[in-house]
């Protein structure tokens, strides 16, 4: 086994997993390292955050996914650093040597230097993040009902989503949907349909990376669902219970952060000069300059297309990059044996991204889609979104369950996973018992941090 | 609405939920108060703890379950006390008046004065408990694989379950099952089938409340699954990584606590003299002595049958008690209007428990069942267990999903919800990075406490 060339893959997201699967067919020794023991199907994270799906339905154990590939081993552990000269990956209690290294550590949310906002405005990148958002959203309705039932002044339910990209749009849309439907008839003292959902976007329009007509359509569909969109609005401060846009202070029961993305801090440990978003500049073959045996793919890579345009941080890019790098390594090893010595990256072919189009969901039967020149909105776009995502969901079992869930909720408007677990503290919610506040605040903060890479 | 008699129900377990449903049909105002927003189907908690089911599949929002009863309101909140004279239930930010009060606050696990063992041996009473146990069990395998892959001495995988009652038996059996099947072929450096599972029982036999022949059969079935049973063994100390039985110290990668149950601390707040297990002595009509308008049911009640034998803390007892009390209140209100004044509990009929039999599951196709004189073991017992539990699972949707899950895992041996969330600290595991240990230990302890009533 050890005589074979050893490929170490850091991260089992879309990029790393597809690299591992492709190499699983080759006669190499593969080691996949991830902080988690499971792959998260990130496009459906917002469904966990809005109680539509359970974590187990959008995540699958990495070793189950790769079980059939006997030459692939999976290690759960946090990568602490690299020694590019000795060709070693460091994890807390061991050093893993490699002949080839593929780094696909992904991205996390960025608060643009306002990390102090995080406890009051959680982002959505991990299962833990999703559970924390779900906890806060559901808890807000429960506390409001309790307060109203006790004859106390009913606090208005204001949900603020910061960031009008795909994540912000689907969060806002789905929050509107559940407040108008799933929760509508289950409360006695409050009317969830009166929940106010505000989507704040710094740019001139929502879904800025999409064509203008689709942005317009998305805004119309959001309004149709009951979401207020405020564009060209910059958030200047976030505190428990409040969001500031310049001088105006908006009361906010729950604030969600979908505004910024930053590449994994692992990028900086490569010694390369990362860009502003922390992404690692790579060559045309996705290798690290000066290190043909090291590849960076997915959201962590600053890869450009033929026109020099930066490739977007979306799943299809990561998937294609993972397969490309894996095939490249497979070929190279077959030609020259394990060591890539003498193979300058210049001799390699360049990665080419095949853009199949982009899809953004907004809510129940609402979405926008672009396939080349074709732009679609509404139900048809939503159907294609649904089809594509259930199709690509890892693991047949999950696919079946998710489909049943979806069919069920579509008919009944029900949300299957409306559980409030963990603490019962809501930042800035005065009605919650002061006694429990302190400890549970610490708990919440810890929960959030435990969900984001240090 | 307020002119109607008001019934407050504390706790939405089997007892409280059945009381609420029965009263939902009557013309009364009902208020259900629970610490959680969801009902937990406790008989299947061990399936969440062993990654077979997701929390959302054994729990349903209380307000969804009671949605159709317009006279029922649901409040999420921790009850802090009672004022029996003023007929008031206290929650953090309000006082809820009642004409009738039904207390069904259930039970939690007891460490017999060894509360310091809790961080090292979590019990299984809540969803949070189950997730913590799942986290530890799965993490143990991951850490062992990582250690072995790094060429370090492979720690033996020892799982110790303390307590040979139904919970301990099903935990031990299922742990054996997943280590022999679900995980068997997914690791490269360790062999999960060599996991050692030890069940420790203080009494002379496992399932002490069952007939002797079924206890014997249960022990045989456990051995068949690969569980070592040690009876008449008293645990004298639990530390990170070790369990002491008298003088002998046993290494333990993961320790689970299924040894003791104590009634909810709310019992003591009634001013009544509770028994050793913290249960509240009740009259034949399940009312509190001197307070015919206050009823205590379920695991919190020390109710006796005609022979003066204590009724067991099982779901059927709680369900029947909930329905009995609800009907009693409904009748009384119909006869005499809202206030129960003048109705001494003596004039009321006594509660009679109809024992339909008992079922205990052990693992895959293994169980024991008693229906009166009939004793069944093995596959048939397991099938009846499966049928009864899926049948009584709250909410059709969950029932369907759980059945699919079950059929799927039975055929494939797969476990659907193998996610390690939260911290990556395992008490007593030397290999985990010292850096993260302290903070994550606190996190773990907090997680556990947040899952158990203060």
JSON list of C-alpha atoms in Angstrom, two decimals, chain A residues 216-377:
[
{"chain": "A", "resi": 216, "resn": "UNK", "atom": "CA", "xyz": [-36.15, 41.94, -10.81]},
{"chain": "A", "resi": 217, "resn": "UNK", "atom": "CA", "xyz": [-38.18, 38.76, -11.00]},
{"chain": "A", "resi": 218, "resn": "UNK", "atom": "CA", "xyz": [-36.63, 37.51, -7.74]},
{"chain": "A", "resi": 219, "resn": "UNK", "atom": "CA", "xyz": [-37.58, 40.76, -6.00]},
{"chain": "A", "resi": 220, "resn": "UNK", "atom": "CA", "xyz": [-41.15, 40.48, -7.30]},
{"chain": "A", "resi": 221, "resn": "UNK", "atom": "CA", "xyz": [-41.40, 36.86, -6.16]},
{"chain": "A", "resi": 222, "resn": "UNK", "atom": "CA", "xyz": [-40.01, 37.82, -2.74]},
{"chain": "A", "resi": 223, "resn": "UNK", "atom": "CA", "xyz": [-42.60, 40.58, -2.39]},
{"chain": "A", "resi": 224, "resn": "UNK", "atom": "CA", "xyz": [-45.26, 38.10, -3.43]},
{"chain": "A", "resi": 225, "resn": "UNK", "atom": "CA", "xyz": [-44.20, 35.90, -0.52]},
{"chain": "A", "resi": 226, "resn": "UNK", "atom": "CA", "xyz": [-44.33, 38.89, 1.83]},
{"chain": "A", "resi": 227, "resn": "UNK", "atom": "CA", "xyz": [-40.65, 39.89, 2.05]},
{"chain": "A", "resi": 228, "resn": "UNK", "atom": "CA", "xyz": [-39.61, 43.55, 2.08]},
{"chain": "A", "resi": 229, "resn": "UNK", "atom": "CA", "xyz": [-36.42, 44.04, 0.04]},
{"chain": "A", "resi": 230, "resn": "UNK", "atom": "CA", "xyz": [-34.16, 47.02, 0.79]},
{"chain": "A", "resi": 231, "resn": "UNK", "atom": "CA", "xyz": [-31.30, 47.38, -1.69]},
{"chain": "A", "resi": 232, "resn": "UNK", "atom": "CA", "xyz": [-28.30, 49.78, -1.69]},
{"chain": "A", "resi": 233, "resn": "UNK", "atom": "CA", "xyz": [-28.51, 49.64, 2.11]},
{"chain": "A", "resi": 234, "resn": "UNK", "atom": "CA", "xyz": [-25.36, 49.15, 4.17]},
{"chain": "A", "resi": 235, "resn": "UNK", "atom": "CA", "xyz": [-25.59, 47.67, 7.67]},
{"chain": "A", "resi": 236, "resn": "UNK", "atom": "CA", "xyz": [-23.45, 49.80, 10.00]},
{"chain": "A", "resi": 237, "resn": "UNK", "atom": "CA", "xyz": [-24.15, 48.11, 13.35]},
{"chain": "A", "resi": 238, "resn": "UNK", "atom": "CA", "xyz": [-25.74, 44.94, 14.74]},
{"chain": "A", "resi": 239, "resn": "UNK", "atom": "CA", "xyz": [-26.69, 44.66, 18.41]},
{"chain": "A", "resi": 240, "resn": "UNK", "atom": "CA", "xyz": [-28.99, 42.31, 20.34]},
{"chain": "A", "resi": 241, "resn": "UNK", "atom": "CA", "xyz": [-32.44, 43.12, 19.00]},
{"chain": "A", "resi": 242, "resn": "UNK", "atom": "CA", "xyz": [-31.42, 45.83, 16.54]},
{"chain": "A", "resi": 243, "resn": "UNK", "atom": "CA", "xyz": [-29.80, 46.48, 13.16]},
{"chain": "A", "resi": 244, "resn": "UNK", "atom": "CA", "xyz": [-28.55, 49.91, 12.04]},
{"chain": "A", "resi": 245, "resn": "UNK", "atom": "CA", "xyz": [-28.61, 51.09, 8.44]},
{"chain": "A", "resi": 246, "resn": "UNK", "atom": "CA", "xyz": [-26.65, 54.32, 8.64]},
{"chain": "A", "resi": 247, "resn": "UNK", "atom": "CA", "xyz": [-28.58, 56.50, 11.11]},
{"chain": "A", "resi": 248, "resn": "UNK", "atom": "CA", "xyz": [-31.80, 54.48, 11.11]},
{"chain": "A", "resi": 249, "resn": "UNK", "atom": "CA", "xyz": [-32.14, 51.76, 13.74]},
{"chain": "A", "resi": 250, "resn": "UNK", "atom": "CA", "xyz": [-34.40, 48.81, 12.89]},
{"chain": "A", "resi": 251, "resn": "UNK", "atom": "CA", "xyz": [-35.80, 46.59, 15.65]},
{"chain": "A", "resi": 252, "resn": "UNK", "atom": "CA", "xyz": [-34.92, 42.97, 14.89]},
{"chain": "A", "resi": 253, "resn": "UNK", "atom": "CA", "xyz": [-36.12, 39.89, 16.76]},
{"chain": "A", "resi": 254, "resn": "UNK", "atom": "CA", "xyz": [-33.80, 37.65, 14.78]},
{"chain": "A", "resi": 255, "resn": "UNK", "atom": "CA", "xyz": [-30.93, 38.74, 12.53]},
{"chain": "A", "resi": 256, "resn": "UNK", "atom": "CA", "xyz": [-29.39, 36.34, 10.01]},
{"chain": "A", "resi": 257, "resn": "UNK", "atom": "CA", "xyz": [-26.09, 36.94, 8.24]},
{"chain": "A", "resi": 258, "resn": "UNK", "atom": "CA", "xyz": [-25.78, 36.05, 4.56]},
{"chain": "A", "resi": 259, "resn": "UNK", "atom": "CA", "xyz": [-23.63, 38.98, 3.48]},
{"chain": "A", "resi": 260, "resn": "UNK", "atom": "CA", "xyz": [-20.07, 37.81, 3.24]},
{"chain": "A", "resi": 261, "resn": "UNK", "atom": "CA", "xyz": [-17.96, 34.78, 2.48]},
{"chain": "A", "resi": 262, "resn": "UNK", "atom": "CA", "xyz": [-14.29, 34.24, 3.29]},
{"chain": "A", "resi": 263, "resn": "UNK", "atom": "CA", "xyz": [-12.12, 31.31, 2.27]},
{"chain": "A", "resi": 264, "resn": "UNK", "atom": "CA", "xyz": [-10.96, 28.85, 4.93]},
{"chain": "A", "resi": 265, "resn": "UNK", "atom": "CA", "xyz": [-8.07, 30.14, 7.07]},
{"chain": "A", "resi": 266, "resn": "UNK", "atom": "CA", "xyz": [-6.09, 27.10, 5.87]},
{"chain": "A", "resi": 267, "resn": "UNK", "atom": "CA", "xyz": [-5.27, 29.05, 2.71]},
{"chain": "A", "resi": 268, "resn": "UNK", "atom": "CA", "xyz": [-2.99, 31.42, 4.61]},
{"chain": "A", "resi": 269, "resn": "UNK", "atom": "CA", "xyz": [-1.06, 28.44, 6.01]},
{"chain": "A", "resi": 270, "resn": "UNK", "atom": "CA", "xyz": [0.19, 27.68, 2.49]},
{"chain": "A", "resi": 271, "resn": "UNK", "atom": "CA", "xyz": [2.42, 30.75, 2.57]},
{"chain": "A", "resi": 272, "resn": "UNK", "atom": "CA", "xyz": [0.91, 31.98, -0.68]},
{"chain": "A", "resi": 273, "resn": "UNK", "atom": "CA", "xyz": [-0.38, 35.56, -1.06]},
{"chain": "A", "resi": 274, "resn": "UNK", "atom": "CA", "xyz": [-4.16, 35.15, -0.71]},
{"chain": "A", "resi": 275, "resn": "UNK", "atom": "CA", "xyz": [-6.62, 37.63, -2.23]},
{"chain": "A", "resi": 276, "resn": "UNK", "atom": "CA", "xyz": [-8.94, 39.88, -0.19]},
{"chain": "A", "resi": 277, "resn": "UNK", "atom": "CA", "xyz": [-11.42, 37.03, 0.30]},
{"chain": "A", "resi": 278, "resn": "UNK", "atom": "CA", "xyz": [-8.61, 34.80, 1.56]},
{"chain": "A", "resi": 279, "resn": "UNK", "atom": "CA", "xyz": [-8.59, 32.68, -1.60]},
{"chain": "A", "resi": 280, "resn": "UNK", "atom": "CA", "xyz": [-5.38, 31.09, -2.85]},
{"chain": "A", "resi": 281, "resn": "UNK", "atom": "CA", "xyz": [-4.23, 32.12, -6.36]},
{"chain": "A", "resi": 282, "resn": "UNK", "atom": "CA", "xyz": [-3.67, 29.00, -8.48]},
{"chain": "A", "resi": 283, "resn": "UNK", "atom": "CA", "xyz": [-2.22, 28.30, -11.90]},
{"chain": "A", "resi": 284, "resn": "UNK", "atom": "CA", "xyz": [-4.24, 27.22, -14.90]},
{"chain": "A", "resi": 285, "resn": "UNK", "atom": "CA", "xyz": [-3.91, 23.58, -13.75]},
{"chain": "A", "resi": 286, "resn": "UNK", "atom": "CA", "xyz": [-5.17, 24.59, -10.26]},
{"chain": "A", "resi": 287, "resn": "UNK", "atom": "CA", "xyz": [-1.77, 23.86, -8.71]},
{"chain": "A", "resi": 288, "resn": "UNK", "atom": "CA", "xyz": [0.01, 26.08, -6.23]},
{"chain": "A", "resi": 289, "resn": "UNK", "atom": "CA", "xyz": [2.74, 28.19, -7.91]},
{"chain": "A", "resi": 290, "resn": "UNK", "atom": "CA", "xyz": [6.07, 26.41, -7.39]},
{"chain": "A", "resi": 291, "resn": "UNK", "atom": "CA", "xyz": [4.36, 23.29, -6.07]},
{"chain": "A", "resi": 292, "resn": "UNK", "atom": "CA", "xyz": [3.04, 21.15, -8.94]},
{"chain": "A", "resi": 293, "resn": "UNK", "atom": "CA", "xyz": [2.19, 18.43, -6.40]},
{"chain": "A", "resi": 294, "resn": "UNK", "atom": "CA", "xyz": [-0.18, 20.71, -4.44]},
{"chain": "A", "resi": 295, "resn": "UNK", "atom": "CA", "xyz": [-3.63, 21.64, -5.77]},
{"chain": "A", "resi": 296, "resn": "UNK", "atom": "CA", "xyz": [-6.19, 24.05, -4.37]},
{"chain": "A", "resi": 297, "resn": "UNK", "atom": "CA", "xyz": [-9.83, 23.67, -5.50]},
{"chain": "A", "resi": 298, "resn": "UNK", "atom": "CA", "xyz": [-13.35, 24.83, -4.66]},
{"chain": "A", "resi": 299, "resn": "UNK", "atom": "CA", "xyz": [-14.21, 27.96, -2.68]},
{"chain": "A", "resi": 300, "resn": "UNK", "atom": "CA", "xyz": [-10.65, 28.15, -1.34]},
{"chain": "A", "resi": 301, "resn": "UNK", "atom": "CA", "xyz": [-9.14, 28.58, -4.83]},
{"chain": "A", "resi": 302, "resn": "UNK", "atom": "CA", "xyz": [-8.92, 31.87, -6.70]},
{"chain": "A", "resi": 303, "resn": "UNK", "atom": "CA", "xyz": [-9.27, 30.24, -10.13]},
{"chain": "A", "resi": 304, "resn": "UNK", "atom": "CA", "xyz": [-9.94, 32.25, -13.27]},
{"chain": "A", "resi": 305, "resn": "UNK", "atom": "CA", "xyz": [-11.59, 31.29, -16.56]},
{"chain": "A", "resi": 306, "resn": "UNK", "atom": "CA", "xyz": [-10.10, 31.89, -20.02]},
{"chain": "A", "resi": 307, "resn": "UNK", "atom": "CA", "xyz": [-11.27, 35.52, -19.97]},
{"chain": "A", "resi": 308, "resn": "UNK", "atom": "CA", "xyz": [-9.50, 36.01, -16.63]},
{"chain": "A", "resi": 309, "resn": "UNK", "atom": "CA", "xyz": [-12.86, 36.22, -14.85]},
{"chain": "A", "resi": 310, "resn": "UNK", "atom": "CA", "xyz": [-12.90, 34.75, -11.32]},
{"chain": "A", "resi": 311, "resn": "UNK", "atom": "CA", "xyz": [-14.87, 31.49, -11.13]},
{"chain": "A", "resi": 312, "resn": "UNK", "atom": "CA", "xyz": [-17.83, 31.72, -8.69]},
{"chain": "A", "resi": 313, "resn": "UNK", "atom": "CA", "xyz": [-17.86, 29.84, -5.36]},
{"chain": "A", "resi": 314, "resn": "UNK", "atom": "CA", "xyz": [-20.55, 27.36, -6.34]},
{"chain": "A", "resi": 315, "resn": "UNK", "atom": "CA", "xyz": [-20.84, 23.58, -6.18]},
{"chain": "A", "resi": 316, "resn": "UNK", "atom": "CA", "xyz": [-20.51, 22.88, -9.94]},
{"chain": "A", "resi": 317, "resn": "UNK", "atom": "CA", "xyz": [-17.13, 24.65, -10.05]},
{"chain": "A", "resi": 318, "resn": "UNK", "atom": "CA", "xyz": [-15.83, 22.65, -7.06]},
{"chain": "A", "resi": 319, "resn": "UNK", "atom": "CA", "xyz": [-17.14, 19.38, -8.51]},
{"chain": "A", "resi": 320, "resn": "UNK", "atom": "CA", "xyz": [-15.54, 19.95, -11.91]},
{"chain": "A", "resi": 321, "resn": "UNK", "atom": "CA", "xyz": [-12.27, 21.09, -10.32]},
{"chain": "A", "resi": 322, "resn": "UNK", "atom": "CA", "xyz": [-12.17, 18.02, -8.09]},
{"chain": "A", "resi": 323, "resn": "UNK", "atom": "CA", "xyz": [-12.64, 15.67, -11.04]},
{"chain": "A", "resi": 324, "resn": "UNK", "atom": "CA", "xyz": [-10.13, 17.59, -13.19]},
{"chain": "A", "resi": 325, "resn": "UNK", "atom": "CA", "xyz": [-7.37, 17.45, -10.57]},
{"chain": "A", "resi": 326, "resn": "UNK", "atom": "CA", "xyz": [-8.05, 13.79, -9.82]},
{"chain": "A", "resi": 327, "resn": "UNK", "atom": "CA", "xyz": [-7.80, 12.78, -13.49]},
{"chain": "A", "resi": 328, "resn": "UNK", "atom": "CA", "xyz": [-4.66, 14.88, -13.90]},
{"chain": "A", "resi": 329, "resn": "UNK", "atom": "CA", "xyz": [-2.97, 13.11, -10.95]},
{"chain": "A", "resi": 330, "resn": "UNK", "atom": "CA", "xyz": [-4.14, 9.69, -12.17]},
{"chain": "A", "resi": 331, "resn": "UNK", "atom": "CA", "xyz": [-2.67, 10.30, -15.62]},
{"chain": "A", "resi": 332, "resn": "UNK", "atom": "CA", "xyz": [0.59, 11.70, -14.29]},
{"chain": "A", "resi": 333, "resn": "UNK", "atom": "CA", "xyz": [1.12, 8.77, -11.91]},
{"chain": "A", "resi": 334, "resn": "UNK", "atom": "CA", "xyz": [0.36, 6.26, -14.65]},
{"chain": "A", "resi": 335, "resn": "UNK", "atom": "CA", "xyz": [2.93, 7.92, -16.93]},
{"chain": "A", "resi": 336, "resn": "UNK", "atom": "CA", "xyz": [5.74, 8.57, -14.48]},
{"chain": "A", "resi": 337, "resn": "UNK", "atom": "CA", "xyz": [5.11, 6.64, -11.28]},
{"chain": "A", "resi": 338, "resn": "UNK", "atom": "CA", "xyz": [4.31, 8.14, -7.96]},
{"chain": "A", "resi": 339, "resn": "UNK", "atom": "CA", "xyz": [6.58, 11.17, -7.82]},
{"chain": "A", "resi": 340, "resn": "UNK", "atom": "CA", "xyz": [5.58, 14.22, -9.87]},
{"chain": "A", "resi": 341, "resn": "UNK", "atom": "CA", "xyz": [9.24, 15.31, -10.05]},
{"chain": "A", "resi": 342, "resn": "UNK", "atom": "CA", "xyz": [10.07, 17.10, -13.32]},
{"chain": "A", "resi": 343, "resn": "UNK", "atom": "CA", "xyz": [6.44, 17.72, -14.18]},
{"chain": "A", "resi": 344, "resn": "UNK", "atom": "CA", "xyz": [6.25, 21.48, -14.30]},
{"chain": "A", "resi": 345, "resn": "UNK", "atom": "CA", "xyz": [2.62, 22.55, -14.18]},
{"chain": "A", "resi": 346, "resn": "UNK", "atom": "CA", "xyz": [3.23, 24.26, -17.54]},
{"chain": "A", "resi": 347, "resn": "UNK", "atom": "CA", "xyz": [3.21, 20.86, -19.27]},
{"chain": "A", "resi": 348, "resn": "UNK", "atom": "CA", "xyz": [-0.24, 20.19, -17.93]},
{"chain": "A", "resi": 349, "resn": "UNK", "atom": "CA", "xyz": [-3.56, 21.07, -19.55]},
{"chain": "A", "resi": 350, "resn": "UNK", "atom": "CA", "xyz": [-5.55, 23.95, -18.10]},
{"chain": "A", "resi": 351, "resn": "UNK", "atom": "CA", "xyz": [-8.82, 23.55, -16.19]},
{"chain": "A", "resi": 352, "resn": "UNK", "atom": "CA", "xyz": [-11.89, 24.63, -18.10]},
{"chain": "A", "resi": 353, "resn": "UNK", "atom": "CA", "xyz": [-15.18, 25.28, -16.29]},
{"chain": "A", "resi": 354, "resn": "UNK", "atom": "CA", "xyz": [-18.29, 24.21, -18.14]},
{"chain": "A", "resi": 355, "resn": "UNK", "atom": "CA", "xyz": [-21.08, 26.51, -16.95]},
{"chain": "A", "resi": 356, "resn": "UNK", "atom": "CA", "xyz": [-24.32, 24.54, -17.07]},
{"chain": "A", "resi": 357, "resn": "UNK", "atom": "CA", "xyz": [-26.28, 27.52, -15.73]},
{"chain": "A", "resi": 358, "resn": "UNK", "atom": "CA", "xyz": [-27.35, 28.81, -12.34]},
{"chain": "A", "resi": 359, "resn": "UNK", "atom": "CA", "xyz": [-30.40, 28.26, -10.16]},
{"chain": "A", "resi": 360, "resn": "UNK", "atom": "CA", "xyz": [-31.59, 30.18, -7.11]},
{"chain": "A", "resi": 361, "resn": "UNK", "atom": "CA", "xyz": [-34.63, 29.16, -5.10]},
{"chain": "A", "resi": 362, "resn": "UNK", "atom": "CA", "xyz": [-36.75, 31.75, -3.33]},
{"chain": "A", "resi": 363, "resn": "UNK", "atom": "CA", "xyz": [-39.51, 29.81, -1.64]},
{"chain": "A", "resi": 364, "resn": "UNK", "atom": "CA", "xyz": [-42.54, 27.67, -2.29]},
{"chain": "A", "resi": 365, "resn": "UNK", "atom": "CA", "xyz": [-42.77, 27.30, -6.07]},
{"chain": "A", "resi": 366, "resn": "UNK", "atom": "CA", "xyz": [-40.61, 30.41, -6.47]},
{"chain": "A", "resi": 367, "resn": "UNK", "atom": "CA", "xyz": [-37.15, 30.49, -8.07]},
{"chain": "A", "resi": 368, "resn": "UNK", "atom": "CA", "xyz": [-35.06, 31.92, -10.88]},
{"chain": "A", "resi": 369, "resn": "UNK", "atom": "CA", "xyz": [-32.89, 30.00, -13.32]},
{"chain": "A", "resi": 370, "resn": "UNK", "atom": "CA", "xyz": [-30.43, 30.84, -16.08]},
{"chain": "A", "resi": 371, "resn": "UNK", "atom": "CA", "xyz": [-29.33, 28.32, -18.67]},
{"chain": "A", "resi": 372, "resn": "UNK", "atom": "CA", "xyz": [-27.13, 30.24, -21.09]},
{"chain": "A", "resi": 373, "resn": "UNK", "atom": "CA", "xyz": [-29.45, 32.64, -22.92]},
{"chain": "A", "resi": 374, "resn": "UNK", "atom": "CA", "xyz": [-32.58, 31.11, -21.40]},
{"chain": "A", "resi": 375, "resn": "UNK", "atom": "CA", "xyz": [-33.95, 32.82, -18.29]},
{"chain": "A", "resi": 376, "resn": "UNK", "atom": "CA", "xyz": [-36.78, 31.17, -16.32]},
{"chain": "A", "resi": 377, "resn": "UNK", "atom": "CA", "xyz": [-38.75, 32.33, -13.28]}
]
